[in-house]
Amino acid sequence: MEKKNVYIYLFDGFADWEIAFLTPELKKNKEINLLTVSTDGKPVTSIGGLEIIPNVSLNNIDTSSISMLILPGGFLWENSNPHEVDIDHLVEKVYLNKVTIAAICGATVYLARKGYLNNIEHTSNDLNYLKAIAPEYKGEMYYQNQSAVFCNHIITAGGISPIEFTQKVLEGLEFDGSYIDKWFQLFKNGIWSE
């Protein structure tokens, strides 16, 4: 069976805790090939000071092989000119190919600025947060006051919802439903059932 290639875009100042529940689940699954990517393939440092050596650079990705693209939050999304983010080309190709894009916290601002959230149900840190930082955003009527939302091929989550974000990503990658339920109960409520 061919593995699913899941890419996580990393950059200086990415929010490491927002993907901390997710990466171990992806790494230990034999059906997933977890790959980290940075703009130039050079090491990046998270907000928490973790230095990561990415697997690939943006230029070395075969977009036809992507099963999911994950965008953690971080200051990049809020502070950048929305027309000057290095990942634009990749996100556009992935979006047009209807491959799932999973964005949490500040990365939802990026999707809002680019218009990807204008016509689908989605969430973020807060509706007013999105409207303030992404004046181009026109999706207010589709905003959901939920921890995480999976609509069409886009997953969105607020920055304080890494567990719910992980749950939606695992669903998007078609992990076993009973495993996802058990995993969620363990990490959200401290309950493990056999």
mmCIF file of N, CA and C in Angstrom, residues 82-185:
data_model
loop_
_atom_site.group_PDB
_atom_site.id
_atom_site.type_symbol
_atom_site.label_atom_id
_atom_site.label_comp_id
_atom_site.label_asym_id
_atom_site.label_seq_id
_atom_site.Cartn_x
_atom_site.Cartn_y
_atom_site.Cartn_z
ATOM 1 N N PRO A 82 -0.043 39.630 3.043
ATOM 2 C CA PRO A 82 -0.641 38.391 2.534
ATOM 3 C C PRO A 82 -0.217 38.039 1.115
ATOM 4 N N HIS A 83 0.385 38.976 0.416
ATOM 5 C CA HIS A 83 0.805 38.704 -0.957
ATOM 6 C C HIS A 83 2.288 38.359 -1.037
ATOM 7 N N GLU A 84 2.938 38.203 0.124
ATOM 8 C CA GLU A 84 4.371 37.936 0.141
ATOM 9 C C GLU A 84 4.730 36.692 0.944
ATOM 10 N N VAL A 85 3.810 35.769 1.075
ATOM 11 C CA VAL A 85 4.095 34.542 1.820
ATOM 12 C C VAL A 85 4.613 33.490 0.839
ATOM 13 N N ASP A 86 5.767 32.894 1.172
ATOM 14 C CA ASP A 86 6.441 31.967 0.254
ATOM 15 C C ASP A 86 5.612 30.752 -0.135
ATOM 16 N N ILE A 87 4.664 30.401 0.676
ATOM 17 C CA ILE A 87 3.932 29.152 0.467
ATOM 18 C C ILE A 87 2.722 29.308 -0.466
ATOM 19 N N ASP A 88 2.470 30.506 -0.943
ATOM 20 C CA ASP A 88 1.288 30.762 -1.791
ATOM 21 C C ASP A 88 1.112 29.756 -2.926
ATOM 22 N N HIS A 89 2.163 29.538 -3.675
ATOM 23 C CA HIS A 89 2.081 28.668 -4.853
ATOM 24 C C HIS A 89 1.680 27.245 -4.454
ATOM 25 N N LEU A 90 2.307 26.743 -3.396
ATOM 26 C CA LEU A 90 1.998 25.388 -2.935
ATOM 27 C C LEU A 90 0.550 25.295 -2.455
ATOM 28 N N VAL A 91 0.116 26.240 -1.628
ATOM 29 C CA VAL A 91 -1.247 26.206 -1.101
ATOM 30 C C VAL A 91 -2.265 26.275 -2.244
ATOM 31 N N GLU A 92 -2.014 27.122 -3.214
ATOM 32 C CA GLU A 92 -2.945 27.239 -4.339
ATOM 33 C C GLU A 92 -3.070 25.923 -5.106
ATOM 34 N N LYS A 93 -1.938 25.274 -5.370
ATOM 35 C CA LYS A 93 -1.982 23.993 -6.087
ATOM 36 C C LYS A 93 -2.713 22.928 -5.282
ATOM 37 N N VAL A 94 -2.403 22.859 -3.986
ATOM 38 C CA VAL A 94 -3.048 21.872 -3.115
ATOM 39 C C VAL A 94 -4.554 22.128 -3.063
ATOM 40 N N TYR A 95 -4.930 23.386 -2.934
ATOM 41 C CA TYR A 95 -6.343 23.757 -2.873
ATOM 42 C C TYR A 95 -7.063 23.382 -4.176
ATOM 43 N N LEU A 96 -6.475 23.709 -5.304
ATOM 44 C CA LEU A 96 -7.096 23.411 -6.598
ATOM 45 C C LEU A 96 -7.203 21.909 -6.845
ATOM 46 N N ASN A 97 -6.285 21.136 -6.269
ATOM 47 C CA ASN A 97 -6.331 19.676 -6.389
ATOM 48 C C ASN A 97 -7.267 19.035 -5.369
ATOM 49 N N LYS A 98 -7.936 19.872 -4.558
ATOM 50 C CA LYS A 98 -8.871 19.418 -3.519
ATOM 51 C C LYS A 98 -8.218 18.489 -2.492
ATOM 52 N N VAL A 99 -6.961 18.781 -2.202
ATOM 53 C CA VAL A 99 -6.237 18.078 -1.153
ATOM 54 C C VAL A 99 -6.493 18.846 0.145
ATOM 55 N N THR A 100 -6.654 18.137 1.245
ATOM 56 C CA THR A 100 -6.990 18.792 2.505
ATOM 57 C C THR A 100 -5.856 19.688 3.000
ATOM 58 N N ILE A 101 -6.249 20.899 3.395
ATOM 59 C CA ILE A 101 -5.361 21.860 4.037
ATOM 60 C C ILE A 101 -5.862 22.009 5.469
ATOM 61 N N ALA A 102 -4.979 21.830 6.443
ATOM 62 C CA ALA A 102 -5.335 21.945 7.855
ATOM 63 C C ALA A 102 -4.591 23.131 8.451
ATOM 64 N N ALA A 103 -5.350 24.117 8.937
ATOM 65 C CA ALA A 103 -4.755 25.343 9.467
ATOM 66 C C ALA A 103 -5.254 25.602 10.875
ATOM 67 N N ILE A 104 -4.349 25.991 11.744
ATOM 68 C CA ILE A 104 -4.711 26.286 13.132
ATOM 69 C C ILE A 104 -4.203 27.677 13.497
ATOM 70 N N CYS A 105 -4.969 28.364 14.332
ATOM 71 C CA CYS A 105 -4.601 29.655 14.897
ATOM 72 C C CYS A 105 -4.282 30.676 13.797
ATOM 73 N N GLY A 106 -3.110 31.268 13.806
ATOM 74 C CA GLY A 106 -2.758 32.301 12.850
ATOM 75 C C GLY A 106 -2.802 31.855 11.407
ATOM 76 N N ALA A 107 -2.626 30.569 11.153
ATOM 77 C CA ALA A 107 -2.691 30.080 9.768
ATOM 78 C C ALA A 107 -4.093 30.238 9.186
ATOM 79 N N THR A 108 -5.113 30.310 10.047
ATOM 80 C CA THR A 108 -6.468 30.565 9.542
ATOM 81 C C THR A 108 -6.564 31.974 8.993
ATOM 82 N N VAL A 109 -5.773 32.911 9.527
ATOM 83 C CA VAL A 109 -5.728 34.276 9.009
ATOM 84 C C VAL A 109 -5.242 34.247 7.561
ATOM 85 N N TYR A 110 -4.217 33.458 7.325
ATOM 86 C CA TYR A 110 -3.688 33.330 5.957
ATOM 87 C C TYR A 110 -4.771 32.832 5.005
ATOM 88 N N LEU A 111 -5.489 31.767 5.391
ATOM 89 C CA LEU A 111 -6.548 31.238 4.531
ATOM 90 C C LEU A 111 -7.651 32.269 4.329
ATOM 91 N N ALA A 112 -7.962 33.030 5.378
ATOM 92 C CA ALA A 112 -8.992 34.066 5.266
ATOM 93 C C ALA A 112 -8.545 35.166 4.306
ATOM 94 N N ARG A 113 -7.303 35.597 4.420
ATOM 95 C CA ARG A 113 -6.786 36.653 3.526
ATOM 96 C C ARG A 113 -6.815 36.221 2.064
ATOM 97 N N LYS A 114 -6.595 34.945 1.838
ATOM 98 C CA LYS A 114 -6.538 34.435 0.469
ATOM 99 C C LYS A 114 -7.921 34.079 -0.091
ATOM 100 N N GLY A 115 -8.961 34.195 0.727
ATOM 101 C CA GLY A 115 -10.318 33.935 0.251
ATOM 102 C C GLY A 115 -10.769 32.489 0.359
ATOM 103 N N TYR A 116 -9.950 31.619 0.926
ATOM 104 C CA TYR A 116 -10.297 30.199 1.005
ATOM 105 C C TYR A 116 -11.428 29.914 1.996
ATOM 106 N N LEU A 117 -11.706 30.860 2.885
ATOM 107 C CA LEU A 117 -12.744 30.648 3.898
ATOM 108 C C LEU A 117 -14.035 31.413 3.589
ATOM 109 N N ASN A 118 -14.101 32.040 2.446
ATOM 110 C CA ASN A 118 -15.256 32.889 2.139
ATOM 111 C C ASN A 118 -16.555 32.133 1.925
ATOM 112 N N ASN A 119 -16.474 30.870 1.518
ATOM 113 C CA ASN A 119 -17.689 30.135 1.156
ATOM 114 C C ASN A 119 -17.832 28.779 1.828
ATOM 115 N N ILE A 120 -17.105 28.567 2.906
ATOM 116 C CA ILE A 120 -17.198 27.285 3.622
ATOM 117 C C ILE A 120 -17.296 27.536 5.121
ATOM 118 N N GLU A 121 -17.864 26.572 5.838
ATOM 119 C CA GLU A 121 -17.870 26.665 7.294
ATOM 120 C C GLU A 121 -16.435 26.550 7.798
ATOM 121 N N HIS A 122 -16.113 27.360 8.798
ATOM 122 C CA HIS A 122 -14.745 27.401 9.319
ATOM 123 C C HIS A 122 -14.755 28.013 10.709
ATOM 124 N N THR A 123 -13.593 27.980 11.353
ATOM 125 C CA THR A 123 -13.417 28.637 12.640
ATOM 126 C C THR A 123 -12.017 29.236 12.695
ATOM 127 N N SER A 124 -11.726 29.870 13.807
ATOM 128 C CA SER A 124 -10.419 30.474 14.045
ATOM 129 C C SER A 124 -10.318 30.774 15.531
ATOM 130 N N ASN A 125 -9.458 31.698 15.902
ATOM 131 C CA ASN A 125 -9.352 32.091 17.306
ATOM 132 C C ASN A 125 -10.602 32.841 17.758
ATOM 133 N N ASP A 126 -11.174 33.619 16.851
ATOM 134 C CA ASP A 126 -12.374 34.404 17.123
ATOM 135 C C ASP A 126 -12.760 35.108 15.825
ATOM 136 N N LEU A 127 -14.042 35.342 15.632
ATOM 137 C CA LEU A 127 -14.491 36.023 14.417
ATOM 138 C C LEU A 127 -13.903 37.430 14.331
ATOM 139 N N ASN A 128 -13.918 38.159 15.430
ATOM 140 C CA ASN A 128 -13.384 39.526 15.404
ATOM 141 C C ASN A 128 -11.885 39.549 15.131
ATOM 142 N N TYR A 129 -11.193 38.518 15.597
ATOM 143 C CA TYR A 129 -9.757 38.363 15.306
ATOM 144 C C TYR A 129 -9.544 38.260 13.798
ATOM 145 N N LEU A 130 -10.302 37.400 13.144
ATOM 146 C CA LEU A 130 -10.170 37.241 11.694
ATOM 147 C C LEU A 130 -10.478 38.542 10.970
ATOM 148 N N LYS A 131 -11.570 39.179 11.340
ATOM 149 C CA LYS A 131 -11.989 40.411 10.667
ATOM 150 C C LYS A 131 -10.973 41.533 10.855
ATOM 151 N N ALA A 132 -10.357 41.597 12.030
ATOM 152 C CA ALA A 132 -9.391 42.663 12.307
ATOM 153 C C ALA A 132 -8.081 42.477 11.546
ATOM 154 N N ILE A 133 -7.612 41.245 11.467
ATOM 155 C CA ILE A 133 -6.294 40.998 10.865
ATOM 156 C C ILE A 133 -6.396 40.725 9.365
ATOM 157 N N ALA A 134 -7.556 40.268 8.916
ATOM 158 C CA ALA A 134 -7.746 39.956 7.492
ATOM 159 C C ALA A 134 -8.925 40.766 6.944
ATOM 160 N N PRO A 135 -8.718 42.050 6.659
ATOM 161 C CA PRO A 135 -9.826 42.871 6.167
ATOM 162 C C PRO A 135 -10.407 42.377 4.841
ATOM 163 N N GLU A 136 -9.647 41.540 4.119
ATOM 164 C CA GLU A 136 -10.133 40.974 2.846
ATOM 165 C C GLU A 136 -11.171 39.879 3.065
ATOM 166 N N TYR A 137 -11.236 39.366 4.265
ATOM 167 C CA TYR A 137 -12.083 38.236 4.630
ATOM 168 C C TYR A 137 -13.559 38.564 4.429
ATOM 169 N N LYS A 138 -14.280 37.653 3.742
ATOM 170 C CA LYS A 138 -15.704 37.856 3.453
ATOM 171 C C LYS A 138 -16.555 36.665 3.897
ATOM 172 N N GLY A 139 -16.040 35.824 4.788
ATOM 173 C CA GLY A 139 -16.742 34.594 5.152
ATOM 174 C C GLY A 139 -17.467 34.618 6.474
ATOM 175 N N GLU A 140 -17.772 35.803 6.969
ATOM 176 C CA GLU A 140 -18.367 35.922 8.309
ATOM 177 C C GLU A 140 -19.610 35.053 8.492
ATOM 178 N N MET A 141 -20.438 34.943 7.477
ATOM 179 C CA MET A 141 -21.679 34.175 7.615
ATOM 180 C C MET A 141 -21.430 32.675 7.777
ATOM 181 N N TYR A 142 -20.227 32.215 7.447
ATOM 182 C CA TYR A 142 -19.896 30.794 7.566
ATOM 183 C C TYR A 142 -19.082 30.479 8.820
ATOM 184 N N TYR A 143 -18.776 31.512 9.613
ATOM 185 C CA TYR A 143 -17.959 31.304 10.803
ATOM 186 C C TYR A 143 -18.718 30.484 11.830
ATOM 187 N N GLN A 144 -18.028 29.490 12.419
ATOM 188 C CA GLN A 144 -18.616 28.610 13.426
ATOM 189 C C GLN A 144 -17.905 28.819 14.760
ATOM 190 N N ASN A 145 -18.660 28.990 15.827
ATOM 191 C CA ASN A 145 -18.065 29.102 17.165
ATOM 192 C C ASN A 145 -17.791 27.702 17.702
ATOM 193 N N GLN A 146 -16.809 27.048 17.110
ATOM 194 C CA GLN A 146 -16.409 25.696 17.494
ATOM 195 C C GLN A 146 -14.893 25.653 17.627
ATOM 196 N N SER A 147 -14.413 24.623 18.285
ATOM 197 C CA SER A 147 -12.969 24.472 18.468
ATOM 198 C C SER A 147 -12.264 24.154 17.154
ATOM 199 N N ALA A 148 -12.883 23.295 16.340
ATOM 200 C CA ALA A 148 -12.307 22.893 15.054
ATOM 201 C C ALA A 148 -13.438 22.555 14.099
ATOM 202 N N VAL A 149 -13.204 22.818 12.821
ATOM 203 C CA VAL A 149 -14.211 22.574 11.789
ATOM 204 C C VAL A 149 -13.530 21.919 10.597
ATOM 205 N N PHE A 150 -14.188 20.914 10.017
ATOM 206 C CA PHE A 150 -13.711 20.255 8.801
ATOM 207 C C PHE A 150 -14.821 20.384 7.767
ATOM 208 N N CYS A 151 -14.597 21.203 6.763
ATOM 209 C CA CYS A 151 -15.603 21.438 5.725
ATOM 210 C C CYS A 151 -14.940 21.358 4.362
ATOM 211 N N ASN A 152 -15.558 20.587 3.475
ATOM 212 C CA ASN A 152 -14.970 20.315 2.166
ATOM 213 C C ASN A 152 -13.571 19.763 2.398
ATOM 214 N N HIS A 153 -12.561 20.425 1.943
ATOM 215 C CA HIS A 153 -11.200 19.911 2.147
ATOM 216 C C HIS A 153 -10.344 20.890 2.955
ATOM 217 N N ILE A 154 -11.004 21.617 3.871
ATOM 218 C CA ILE A 154 -10.267 22.539 4.731
ATOM 219 C C ILE A 154 -10.620 22.298 6.195
ATOM 220 N N ILE A 155 -9.569 22.153 7.015
ATOM 221 C CA ILE A 155 -9.714 22.020 8.462
ATOM 222 C C ILE A 155 -9.211 23.320 9.074
ATOM 223 N N THR A 156 -10.011 23.886 9.979
ATOM 224 C CA THR A 156 -9.585 25.081 10.695
ATOM 225 C C THR A 156 -9.791 24.855 12.193
ATOM 226 N N ALA A 157 -8.950 25.516 12.990
ATOM 227 C CA ALA A 157 -9.065 25.389 14.438
ATOM 228 C C ALA A 157 -8.487 26.621 15.106
ATOM 229 N N GLY A 158 -8.988 26.900 16.311
ATOM 230 C CA GLY A 158 -8.430 27.966 17.121
ATOM 231 C C GLY A 158 -7.147 27.501 17.787
ATOM 232 N N GLY A 159 -6.316 28.445 18.165
ATOM 233 C CA GLY A 159 -5.007 28.130 18.728
ATOM 234 C C GLY A 159 -5.036 27.411 20.055
ATOM 235 N N ILE A 160 -6.157 27.479 20.782
ATOM 236 C CA ILE A 160 -6.234 26.775 22.068
ATOM 237 C C ILE A 160 -6.903 25.412 21.908
ATOM 238 N N SER A 161 -6.983 24.933 20.673
ATOM 239 C CA SER A 161 -7.667 23.663 20.401
ATOM 240 C C SER A 161 -6.796 22.657 19.652
ATOM 241 N N PRO A 162 -5.562 22.413 20.101
ATOM 242 C CA PRO A 162 -4.718 21.470 19.375
ATOM 243 C C PRO A 162 -5.237 20.029 19.412
ATOM 244 N N ILE A 163 -5.996 19.674 20.445
ATOM 245 C CA ILE A 163 -6.537 18.313 20.528
ATOM 246 C C ILE A 163 -7.655 18.137 19.505
ATOM 247 N N GLU A 164 -8.551 19.120 19.433
ATOM 248 C CA GLU A 164 -9.633 19.063 18.444
ATOM 249 C C GLU A 164 -9.073 19.153 17.024
ATOM 250 N N PHE A 165 -8.034 19.952 16.847
ATOM 251 C CA PHE A 165 -7.369 20.052 15.542
ATOM 252 C C PHE A 165 -6.815 18.689 15.130
ATOM 253 N N THR A 166 -6.121 18.036 16.056
ATOM 254 C CA THR A 166 -5.577 16.707 15.782
ATOM 255 C C THR A 166 -6.689 15.735 15.415
ATOM 256 N N GLN A 167 -7.779 15.775 16.157
ATOM 257 C CA GLN A 167 -8.916 14.893 15.876
ATOM 258 C C GLN A 167 -9.408 15.061 14.439
ATOM 259 N N LYS A 168 -9.563 16.303 13.997
ATOM 260 C CA LYS A 168 -10.051 16.562 12.631
ATOM 261 C C LYS A 168 -9.030 16.111 11.577
ATOM 262 N N VAL A 169 -7.759 16.304 11.863
ATOM 263 C CA VAL A 169 -6.723 15.860 10.916
ATOM 264 C C VAL A 169 -6.740 14.345 10.797
ATOM 265 N N LEU A 170 -6.855 13.650 11.929
ATOM 266 C CA LEU A 170 -6.904 12.186 11.888
ATOM 267 C C LEU A 170 -8.133 11.707 11.115
ATOM 268 N N GLU A 171 -9.255 12.396 11.297
ATOM 269 C CA GLU A 171 -10.453 12.072 10.515
ATOM 270 C C GLU A 171 -10.196 12.300 9.026
ATOM 271 N N GLY A 172 -9.548 13.402 8.696
ATOM 272 C CA GLY A 172 -9.252 13.713 7.298
ATOM 273 C C GLY A 172 -8.325 12.709 6.649
ATOM 274 N N LEU A 173 -7.490 12.085 7.456
ATOM 275 C CA LEU A 173 -6.563 11.064 6.941
ATOM 276 C C LEU A 173 -7.148 9.657 7.052
ATOM 277 N N GLU A 174 -8.398 9.584 7.444
ATOM 278 C CA GLU A 174 -9.154 8.329 7.511
ATOM 279 C C GLU A 174 -8.560 7.325 8.496
ATOM 280 N N PHE A 175 -8.114 7.839 9.641
ATOM 281 C CA PHE A 175 -7.730 6.939 10.731
ATOM 282 C C PHE A 175 -8.984 6.201 11.192
ATOM 283 N N ASP A 176 -8.794 5.074 11.835
ATOM 284 C CA ASP A 176 -9.909 4.297 12.358
ATOM 285 C C ASP A 176 -10.727 5.138 13.343
ATOM 286 N N GLY A 177 -12.044 5.205 13.129
ATOM 287 C CA GLY A 177 -12.917 6.041 13.938
ATOM 288 C C GLY A 177 -12.906 5.696 15.409
ATOM 289 N N SER A 178 -12.880 4.387 15.740
ATOM 290 C CA SER A 178 -12.887 4.010 17.158
ATOM 291 C C SER A 178 -11.565 4.408 17.818
ATOM 292 N N TYR A 179 -10.460 4.331 17.074
ATOM 293 C CA TYR A 179 -9.181 4.776 17.618
ATOM 294 C C TYR A 179 -9.218 6.277 17.883
ATOM 295 N N ILE A 180 -9.751 7.058 16.931
ATOM 296 C CA ILE A 180 -9.827 8.509 17.113
ATOM 297 C C ILE A 180 -10.653 8.839 18.350
ATOM 298 N N ASP A 181 -11.777 8.157 18.523
ATOM 299 C CA ASP A 181 -12.633 8.401 19.694
ATOM 300 C C ASP A 181 -11.888 8.113 20.993
ATOM 301 N N LYS A 182 -11.180 6.983 21.054
ATOM 302 C CA LYS A 182 -10.425 6.623 22.254
ATOM 303 C C LYS A 182 -9.295 7.633 22.504
ATOM 304 N N TRP A 183 -8.605 7.978 21.421
ATOM 305 C CA TRP A 183 -7.514 8.945 21.535
ATOM 306 C C TRP A 183 -8.044 10.271 22.081
ATOM 307 N N PHE A 184 -9.158 10.743 21.539
ATOM 308 C CA PHE A 184 -9.729 12.021 21.959
ATOM 309 C C PHE A 184 -10.134 11.977 23.434
ATOM 310 N N GLN A 185 -10.773 10.902 23.848
ATOM 311 C CA GLN A 185 -11.185 10.783 25.248
ATOM 312 C C GLN A 185 -9.975 10.787 26.188
#
